[in-house]
Amino acid sequence: MRRFYSQRIQGIWLICRTSFVCFEHTFVTFVVKKNTLIILFMFSSLLANAQSEKLSETLTDLAEQLAADDTDPDAVTTYTDRLHELTEDPININSSNENELSKLFFLSDFQVKSLLDYIHTTGPVHSVFEIANIPGFDKETALSIIPFIKLGKTTEDNLVLSKLRSQIITNISLKPETVDTSSLGSPLKILTKYKFTTGNITGGMTMEKDAGEKFMTGSPPLPDFLSGYISYGGNGVVKKIIAGDFSARFGQGTNVNTGIRRGMSLVAPGYMSASDEIKPYSSTDENRFLRGVASQISIKNFDLFLFYSKNYSDATLFSSSGRSNDYFETFYTGGVHNTALLQNKKDAVSEIAYGLDISFNFNNLKSGFSFSRTSLSLPITITELDAVKFFDFRGLNSNTFTFYYNLYVKKILFYGELSTNDNSTLALVQGISLRPSDRLTINSILRNYSPGFTTFYGQGPGTGSKTSNQKGVLGNFNFEAAKHLFLSAGCEVIYYPWLRYRNSGPSWGAKREVMIKYLPAGRLTVDVSYNYRLSMYDSDNEQGIADQEKIITRTVRTAIHYSAHNNLILGMRCDYKF
């Protein structure tokens, strides 16, 4: 329920943002939701492009669909920001560069490869409806990507983009509650984002104060979280240079992935493309980003990414001698510093990370190699006698090596990735997507993450907070059973070879889902789905070894949307969980 309200509030923020961004004036919006008062201040230059209400609806719906299988409560905001950036800088759909097309991150690897193959064999795309006839696409998908693409030649006219455009958004929220005397600051939560663009230069800044935190801390006084960047993007050999805060993702993400967390939907037509990218960081997660310098160099079919970062992370320090703090056990990832105890955790450990990614494109084959090294200022030491932490990382330094590929052959996409650490533990991803007919798409993906595999900045497909201690296989299909009628179904089995939270032994789980989508007209959409989840947890036995019991949940969901008018949309959703 809390996540549901969080997504609703984030959706309201997006609608206000995209509806009024084109005006020179200032708007103040008051929203009351679940005893929370939110005040939105928005300023934007006159040169910003106007966004219609239809665009707001498209961004909100797509962001919520992408976040449906994500456990991160801020996932909707993350996807919304990425989609909004694409509307401001659309992708040229006729680009023959795979990394460029992969910026449409919500497309699957199969769709990206299929689009590239179509451009190479047939020529440039001249109409959005032409995209609907490309293998892996349909009319609905083609229409949904309209806000994020442009057609025409690959050469661009940057005269308009040379003008200065700027935007600032401030979000102030207050939740009425009993005053917490342990808090260091006011109960206000304040978030401010600023961005400017002129020609090939982009810059921005993000400032956040959580409820209970001091507004300004340190010397000189600064907000509790302050992030900024300046970026250059070119069309020559040097494609991009970023100084400041940035995110990066290479291959399937088992080595480096501080960007989009890739969920595993059982009924999706594919999985989000595994693109290589570096991009400026403008989110509010205080842990999952890099701070330093990154660059991208491209020469024909060769891409080279280099990055260096020195950042500080929160942790609770301990002393082995009783005189000075010389080790820690775990990172603190909450990001809130509203008490003296939490304030002492802030920026306790420095992390130096650097690495590179090299990739080659040969027609329908792409292969690459990644390397990253992370060095900590203090070692991680496990002193607690906890069997769950037996395989956890210990020490100061970690090196990770990765090889990845994807191969597209006659409507079949093979892709995979293999990563290894200093301790020879592995992370393996192998998948296949095929389209045996125009109406049928089949996908399968296997993953095997060893219990001891460690990556500080990576996250592979299908994982929670760690890319380790998990084996799984997932398969699904999407079938156009009749005109306007689509059937999707999938199944996933997961095995955990070592102990984990609430499990004192190896455990397993399973997921199944069936969805029927009916699109009788452009104004009406009907979705009906059945969802099955099986999980295993320790029983509540007070004595002896805990038994594991199966927890099974089933959900039936119905969603109906009807566009009665261009400015009026009626919707109903009914969920029954048992």
XYZ file of C-alpha atoms in Angstrom:
578
model
C 0.000 0.000 0.000
C 2.843 2.371 0.843
C 4.435 1.686 -2.552
C 1.093 2.308 -4.265
C 0.773 5.776 -2.714
C 4.433 6.479 -3.453
C 3.872 5.753 -7.149
C 0.709 7.878 -7.203
C 2.517 10.865 -5.709
C 5.428 10.429 -8.121
C 2.941 10.259 -10.975
C 1.351 13.544 -9.845
C 4.818 15.118 -9.775
C 5.471 13.984 -13.349
C 2.133 15.286 -14.647
C 2.685 18.712 -13.089
C 6.245 18.778 -14.398
C 5.449 17.941 -18.001
C 2.263 20.002 -18.192
C 3.741 23.334 -17.162
C 7.382 23.079 -18.273
C 6.849 25.292 -21.316
C 5.906 28.481 -19.482
C 8.090 31.297 -18.224
C 6.028 31.789 -15.084
C 6.187 30.151 -11.676
C 3.588 27.589 -10.558
C 2.845 26.441 -7.034
C 0.863 23.209 -6.667
C -0.483 21.824 -3.403
C -1.157 18.088 -3.173
C -2.537 16.307 -0.124
C -2.081 12.550 -0.142
C -2.157 10.224 2.867
C -1.595 13.038 5.378
C 1.302 14.382 3.344
C 1.422 17.924 2.026
C 3.551 18.375 -1.078
C 4.371 21.763 -2.555
C 5.821 21.870 -6.052
C 7.589 24.982 -7.329
C 8.416 24.928 -11.021
C 10.411 27.367 -13.090
C 11.384 26.929 -16.693
C 12.723 29.011 -19.530
C 10.468 29.994 -22.447
C 12.644 28.038 -24.856
C 11.692 24.669 -23.356
C 9.469 22.495 -25.524
C 5.803 22.257 -24.535
C 4.580 18.876 -23.378
C 0.975 17.882 -23.934
C -1.261 16.125 -21.475
C -1.154 13.090 -23.741
C 2.637 12.979 -23.309
C 2.232 13.177 -19.531
C -0.104 10.203 -19.655
C 2.295 8.233 -21.876
C 5.301 8.857 -19.630
C 3.396 8.012 -16.459
C 1.929 4.788 -17.828
C 5.213 3.575 -19.316
C 7.190 4.403 -16.147
C 4.730 2.470 -13.991
C 4.809 -0.513 -16.358
C 8.608 -0.628 -16.248
C 8.619 -0.345 -12.441
C 5.931 -2.998 -11.903
C 8.507 -5.751 -11.261
C 11.005 -3.553 -9.413
C 11.291 -3.695 -5.624
C 12.895 -0.251 -5.439
C 10.266 2.263 -4.184
C 11.967 5.036 -6.188
C 11.881 3.057 -9.444
C 8.973 5.072 -10.890
C 10.905 8.313 -10.394
C 14.024 6.810 -11.975
C 12.184 5.599 -15.067
C 10.247 8.861 -15.301
C 13.436 10.923 -15.335
C 14.980 8.723 -18.018
C 11.881 8.900 -20.203
C 11.637 12.667 -19.788
C 15.280 13.029 -20.863
C 14.501 11.052 -24.009
C 11.639 13.399 -24.896
C 14.024 16.345 -24.630
C 16.692 14.651 -26.760
C 14.947 12.091 -29.034
C 16.884 9.226 -30.582
C 17.302 9.137 -34.353
C 15.638 5.839 -35.198
C 17.727 5.556 -38.397
C 21.014 5.532 -36.521
C 23.124 2.511 -37.401
C 24.870 2.687 -34.015
C 23.647 0.023 -31.598
C 24.605 2.028 -28.499
C 22.565 4.957 -29.790
C 19.446 2.864 -30.390
C 19.944 1.148 -27.025
C 19.283 4.472 -25.329
C 15.657 3.443 -25.856
C 16.291 1.318 -22.791
C 12.754 -0.044 -22.567
C 13.240 -1.941 -25.845
C 14.600 -5.468 -25.670
C 17.893 -6.631 -27.186
C 15.891 -8.510 -29.809
C 14.011 -5.364 -30.841
C 17.204 -3.299 -31.083
C 18.958 -5.969 -33.161
C 15.889 -6.439 -35.354
C 15.681 -2.697 -35.998
C 19.379 -2.503 -36.874
C 19.040 -5.449 -39.236
C 16.051 -3.809 -40.936
C 17.936 -0.528 -41.476
C 20.983 -2.335 -42.872
C 18.992 -4.488 -45.307
C 16.036 -2.247 -46.257
C 17.212 1.291 -45.647
C 16.024 4.192 -43.452
C 12.657 4.099 -41.686
C 10.310 6.746 -43.098
C 7.193 6.218 -40.970
C 6.344 5.096 -37.460
C 3.848 2.643 -38.948
C 6.737 1.067 -40.840
C 8.268 0.164 -37.471
C 5.145 -1.836 -36.585
C 5.978 -4.294 -39.400
C 9.545 -4.967 -38.193
C 9.966 -8.356 -36.412
C 9.643 -7.842 -32.669
C 7.404 -4.757 -32.966
C 3.674 -4.214 -33.218
C 1.403 -1.202 -33.680
C 1.094 -0.581 -29.945
C 4.863 -0.577 -29.407
C 5.459 1.624 -32.448
C 2.967 4.223 -31.217
C 4.380 4.164 -27.670
C 7.907 5.145 -28.802
C 6.771 8.202 -30.826
C 7.711 10.735 -28.082
C 11.251 9.358 -27.861
C 12.352 9.124 -31.499
C 12.808 11.192 -34.619
C 12.972 10.190 -38.271
C 15.176 11.494 -41.035
C 18.849 11.493 -41.886
C 21.463 10.721 -39.253
C 23.046 14.153 -39.654
C 21.610 16.647 -37.204
C 21.048 20.367 -37.248
C 22.120 21.778 -33.894
C 21.241 25.434 -34.495
C 18.221 25.351 -32.222
C 20.031 23.306 -29.597
C 22.747 25.964 -29.315
C 20.342 28.239 -27.448
C 20.462 28.145 -23.654
C 17.639 26.210 -22.038
C 17.302 25.843 -18.284
C 14.879 24.307 -15.835
C 14.573 24.166 -12.061
C 12.118 22.094 -10.022
C 11.673 22.247 -6.255
C 9.606 19.727 -4.314
C 8.769 20.485 -0.659
C 6.811 17.911 1.364
C 5.660 17.857 4.977
C 4.035 14.912 6.743
C 2.040 15.991 9.816
C 3.087 13.808 12.723
C 4.299 13.940 16.300
C 7.512 15.928 16.584
C 10.539 13.632 16.873
C 12.859 15.214 19.423
C 15.778 13.027 18.261
C 15.791 14.623 14.802
C 18.540 17.104 14.028
C 16.462 19.301 11.711
C 12.974 20.241 10.580
C 10.392 17.668 9.346
C 10.413 19.237 5.870
C 11.679 17.199 2.943
C 13.164 19.422 0.231
C 14.319 18.360 -3.220
C 15.643 20.768 -5.855
C 16.833 19.882 -9.344
C 18.398 22.260 -11.856
C 19.446 21.526 -15.434
C 20.769 23.612 -18.314
C 21.573 22.766 -21.938
C 23.407 24.802 -24.550
C 24.706 23.206 -27.714
C 26.735 20.111 -26.828
C 27.099 21.128 -23.180
C 24.727 19.946 -20.444
C 24.971 20.606 -16.739
C 22.878 20.048 -13.679
C 22.635 19.944 -9.915
C 20.534 18.002 -7.399
C 20.060 18.987 -3.759
C 18.041 17.013 -1.202
C 17.203 17.316 2.483
C 15.285 14.391 3.999
C 12.774 14.849 6.803
C 14.555 15.416 10.104
C 17.914 16.295 8.546
C 19.658 19.611 8.971
C 19.139 21.955 6.049
C 22.842 22.850 5.893
C 25.722 20.899 7.421
C 29.504 20.931 7.391
C 31.976 23.659 6.580
C 31.231 25.251 4.208
C 27.540 24.583 4.945
C 25.955 22.416 2.225
C 22.738 20.393 1.835
C 22.855 16.857 3.228
C 22.966 15.513 -0.349
C 24.496 17.604 -3.127
C 25.153 16.236 -6.601
C 26.256 17.933 -9.809
C 27.732 17.340 -13.237
C 28.748 18.924 -16.520
C 28.707 16.888 -19.730
C 29.893 17.252 -23.318
C 28.382 15.223 -26.154
C 29.878 15.204 -29.642
C 29.517 13.476 -33.001
C 33.214 12.853 -33.609
C 35.681 10.424 -32.092
C 34.979 11.775 -28.616
C 31.319 10.938 -28.076
C 30.949 12.008 -24.474
C 32.857 13.421 -21.527
C 31.322 13.763 -18.054
C 32.864 15.508 -15.065
C 31.112 15.195 -11.716
C 28.493 12.599 -10.853
C 27.603 9.953 -13.419
C 26.149 6.483 -13.824
C 27.497 3.694 -16.005
C 26.341 0.361 -17.353
C 28.162 -2.177 -19.501
C 26.779 -5.386 -20.996
C 24.271 -7.200 -18.797
C 25.428 -5.216 -15.750
C 26.994 -7.942 -13.595
C 30.214 -5.885 -13.436
C 29.086 -2.240 -13.587
C 25.476 -1.089 -13.558
C 24.643 2.014 -11.529
C 21.822 3.009 -13.858
C 18.539 1.225 -14.519
C 17.801 -1.796 -12.364
C 16.602 -4.470 -14.739
C 13.524 -6.304 -13.462
C 12.364 -9.648 -14.805
C 8.769 -9.488 -16.004
C 7.147 -12.847 -16.731
C 4.968 -11.465 -19.510
C 7.243 -8.873 -21.138
C 7.978 -9.411 -24.848
C 11.690 -9.207 -24.032
C 14.112 -7.692 -21.588
C 15.526 -4.196 -21.615
C 18.494 -3.845 -23.918
C 21.968 -4.400 -22.498
C 23.528 -1.194 -23.766
C 26.929 0.275 -22.935
C 26.532 3.808 -21.668
C 27.712 6.544 -19.363
C 25.312 9.317 -18.469
C 25.073 12.216 -16.022
C 23.553 11.334 -12.655
C 20.573 13.376 -11.481
C 18.684 11.013 -9.161
C 18.546 11.079 -5.357
C 19.860 7.626 -4.446
C 22.863 8.588 -2.326
C 24.734 5.330 -2.932
C 24.377 4.072 -6.505
C 26.443 6.553 -8.503
C 30.033 7.361 -9.414
C 31.797 10.685 -8.857
C 34.737 11.665 -11.011
C 35.407 11.616 -14.765
C 34.115 9.358 -17.541
C 34.538 9.371 -21.318
C 33.387 7.521 -24.430
C 35.536 7.220 -27.546
C 34.128 5.744 -30.760
C 35.970 4.853 -33.959
C 33.776 3.126 -36.551
C 32.775 -0.206 -34.973
C 34.945 0.235 -31.903
C 33.825 1.811 -28.583
C 36.006 2.548 -25.573
C 34.678 3.709 -22.193
C 36.998 4.915 -19.435
C 35.990 6.017 -15.947
C 37.536 7.063 -12.643
C 35.620 7.758 -9.456
C 36.309 8.719 -5.870
C 33.225 8.798 -3.715
C 32.308 8.463 -0.048
C 29.887 5.934 1.420
C 28.086 5.670 4.746
C 29.151 2.976 7.197
C 29.448 2.188 10.913
C 33.119 2.126 11.873
C 34.673 -0.161 14.496
C 38.022 -0.375 16.267
C 40.056 -3.547 16.725
C 42.533 -1.859 19.097
C 40.168 0.394 21.014
C 42.070 3.513 19.956
C 41.011 4.355 16.375
C 38.410 3.133 13.916
C 40.143 0.828 11.476
C 37.426 -1.384 9.895
C 33.725 -1.703 9.151
C 31.339 -4.587 8.493
C 28.618 -3.293 6.183
C 27.630 -0.153 4.299
C 24.694 1.964 5.444
C 22.466 2.492 2.407
C 19.467 4.266 3.945
C 20.658 7.723 2.907
C 18.874 9.436 5.822
C 20.965 11.306 8.426
C 18.362 12.735 10.789
C 19.927 11.635 14.104
C 23.357 12.039 15.649
C 24.010 8.297 15.269
C 23.138 8.303 11.557
C 25.070 11.529 11.017
C 28.192 9.765 12.334
C 27.817 7.140 9.588
C 27.854 9.737 6.810
C 30.796 9.576 4.366
C 32.757 7.307 6.693
C 34.529 5.305 3.966
C 36.036 6.463 0.698
C 35.812 4.326 -2.449
C 38.105 4.665 -5.438
C 36.771 2.897 -8.523
C 38.154 2.862 -12.033
C 37.859 0.710 -15.096
C 37.227 0.408 -18.794
C 34.910 -1.219 -21.290
C 35.878 -2.153 -24.861
C 33.297 -3.358 -27.365
C 33.341 -4.299 -31.062
C 30.419 -4.388 -33.492
C 30.631 -6.714 -36.504
C 27.329 -6.579 -38.379
C 25.049 -8.790 -36.258
C 27.653 -9.657 -33.624
C 28.670 -7.477 -30.710
C 31.237 -8.539 -28.134
C 32.937 -6.681 -25.333
C 35.253 -6.828 -22.348
C 34.963 -4.898 -19.071
C 37.309 -4.428 -16.144
C 36.702 -2.589 -12.882
C 38.626 -2.217 -9.637
C 37.315 -0.885 -6.342
C 39.584 0.137 -3.452
C 38.275 1.029 0.014
C 39.955 3.312 2.537
C 39.154 0.832 5.338
C 38.765 -2.945 5.085
C 35.488 -4.822 5.383
C 35.853 -7.304 8.260
C 33.200 -9.835 9.277
C 33.398 -10.417 13.050
C 29.867 -11.658 13.649
C 29.430 -15.436 13.704
C 26.632 -15.441 11.156
C 26.506 -18.269 8.618
C 24.559 -16.039 6.213
C 27.662 -13.834 5.867
C 30.074 -16.738 5.287
C 30.664 -15.812 1.622
C 30.517 -12.015 2.093
C 33.400 -9.899 0.789
C 36.306 -9.175 3.124
C 39.264 -6.895 2.498
C 40.198 -3.648 0.777
C 40.300 -4.299 -2.968
C 38.127 -6.075 -5.519
C 38.774 -6.696 -9.211
C 36.095 -7.858 -11.652
C 36.595 -9.080 -15.227
C 33.738 -9.537 -17.698
C 33.174 -10.841 -21.205
C 29.812 -10.376 -22.943
C 28.277 -10.825 -26.395
C 25.049 -10.773 -28.369
C 24.484 -12.382 -31.755
C 21.493 -11.901 -34.042
C 20.897 -14.622 -36.670
C 17.695 -15.006 -38.682
C 15.199 -13.687 -36.123
C 17.074 -15.361 -33.253
C 19.058 -13.396 -30.668
C 21.664 -15.099 -28.491
C 23.214 -13.082 -25.672
C 25.334 -13.795 -22.633
C 27.814 -12.520 -20.083
C 30.424 -14.063 -17.800
C 32.057 -12.199 -14.901
C 34.649 -13.355 -12.389
C 36.265 -11.943 -9.236
C 39.660 -12.275 -7.576
C 38.338 -15.274 -5.622
C 37.305 -17.025 -8.883
C 33.575 -16.818 -8.164
C 31.357 -16.405 -11.217
C 28.282 -14.591 -12.470
C 26.792 -16.074 -15.632
C 23.901 -14.825 -17.784
C 22.739 -16.626 -20.929
C 19.601 -15.891 -22.895
C 17.814 -16.418 -26.176
C 14.956 -14.578 -27.900
C 13.336 -15.820 -31.075
C 10.371 -14.995 -33.252
C 9.329 -18.132 -35.171
C 6.358 -16.282 -36.682
C 5.072 -12.744 -36.910
C 2.564 -13.449 -34.133
C 4.778 -15.353 -31.679
C 7.799 -14.329 -29.597
C 9.624 -16.715 -27.244
C 12.202 -15.714 -24.620
C 14.369 -17.589 -22.154
C 17.106 -16.441 -19.793
C 19.313 -18.368 -17.392
C 21.404 -16.844 -14.618
C 23.875 -18.363 -12.165
C 25.359 -16.064 -9.507
C 27.765 -17.764 -7.095
C 27.255 -17.101 -3.360
C 30.660 -15.383 -3.101
C 30.446 -13.187 -6.193
C 31.030 -9.524 -5.237
C 30.435 -6.385 -7.253
C 30.232 -2.952 -5.635
C 28.660 -1.176 -8.618
C 27.010 -3.989 -10.559
C 23.583 -5.529 -10.716
C 22.702 -8.308 -13.098
C 19.264 -9.228 -14.459
C 16.787 -10.595 -11.975
C 18.633 -9.751 -8.760
C 17.617 -7.865 -5.650
C 20.275 -5.880 -3.853
C 23.141 -8.287 -4.627
C 24.267 -10.189 -7.708
C 25.060 -13.360 -5.786
C 23.614 -16.559 -4.299
C 21.039 -17.136 -6.983
C 20.339 -19.569 -9.799
C 17.304 -19.113 -11.981
C 15.718 -19.867 -15.312
C 12.849 -17.927 -16.845
C 10.837 -18.526 -19.989
C 7.863 -16.791 -21.545
C 5.979 -16.278 -24.777
C 3.818 -13.576 -26.349
C 1.205 -14.601 -28.885
C -1.250 -12.582 -30.971
C -4.114 -15.059 -30.725
C -6.565 -13.003 -32.817
C -7.083 -9.496 -34.042
C -6.733 -7.140 -31.049
C -6.265 -10.113 -28.683
C -2.845 -10.845 -27.157
C -1.880 -13.713 -24.851
C 1.280 -13.729 -22.719
C 2.500 -16.282 -20.189
C 5.712 -16.981 -18.312
C 7.283 -19.101 -15.589
C 10.405 -18.675 -13.455
C 12.115 -21.039 -11.018
C 14.740 -19.657 -8.621
C 17.146 -21.611 -6.402
C 19.245 -20.088 -3.593
C 22.217 -22.415 -2.921
C 23.239 -20.696 0.334
C 21.515 -19.156 3.359
C 19.727 -15.846 3.019
C 17.403 -13.564 4.984
C 14.684 -15.597 6.763
C 16.125 -18.857 5.390
C 18.520 -20.948 7.478
C 19.220 -23.306 4.572
C 19.118 -23.493 0.774
C 15.703 -22.546 -0.578
C 13.795 -22.047 -3.791
C 10.857 -20.166 -5.234
C 8.656 -20.047 -8.306
C 6.612 -17.507 -10.245
C 3.935 -17.972 -12.910
C 1.810 -15.473 -14.738
C -0.755 -15.414 -17.525
C -2.027 -12.182 -19.100
C -4.697 -11.483 -21.700
C -4.763 -8.068 -23.333
C -7.680 -6.969 -25.485
C -7.389 -3.843 -27.656
C -10.654 -3.627 -29.604
C -10.176 0.069 -30.431
C -7.617 2.777 -30.055
C -9.522 4.252 -27.108
C -10.060 1.053 -25.088
C -7.592 -1.267 -23.347
C -8.530 -4.294 -21.244
C -5.948 -6.319 -19.269
C -6.701 -9.469 -17.259
C -3.926 -11.389 -15.502
C -3.409 -14.264 -13.064
C -0.246 -14.268 -10.940
C 1.217 -17.078 -8.803
C 4.104 -16.668 -6.339
C 5.761 -19.356 -4.204
C 8.362 -18.420 -1.590
C 10.037 -20.338 1.230
C 10.754 -18.965 4.705
C 11.752 -20.380 8.074
C 8.834 -21.366 10.286
C 8.335 -19.766 13.690
C 9.467 -22.768 15.718
C 10.872 -21.601 19.022
C 13.154 -24.626 19.528
C 15.340 -26.769 17.332
C 16.213 -26.272 13.674
C 13.640 -24.147 11.889
C 11.547 -25.879 9.268
C 10.949 -24.178 5.950
C 7.385 -23.535 4.923
C 5.964 -22.540 1.560
C 4.128 -19.253 1.261
C 1.883 -19.163 -1.819
C 0.059 -16.064 -3.022
C -2.227 -15.742 -6.021
C -3.448 -12.521 -7.566
C -6.143 -11.854 -10.134
C -5.956 -8.402 -11.678
C -8.183 -6.540 -14.100
C -7.429 -3.126 -15.578
C -9.616 -1.153 -17.998
C -8.717 2.197 -19.570
C -11.028 4.146 -21.837
C -10.164 7.447 -23.512
C -13.552 9.145 -23.659
C -12.017 12.376 -24.951
C -8.595 13.776 -25.725
C -8.606 15.393 -22.287
C -10.581 12.740 -20.381
C -9.422 9.216 -19.564
C -11.483 6.806 -17.461
C -9.758 3.944 -15.707
C -10.597 1.098 -13.351
C -8.322 -1.444 -11.714
C -9.421 -4.341 -9.524
C -6.946 -6.593 -7.671
C -7.922 -9.686 -5.688
C -5.109 -11.340 -3.726
C -5.437 -14.590 -1.816
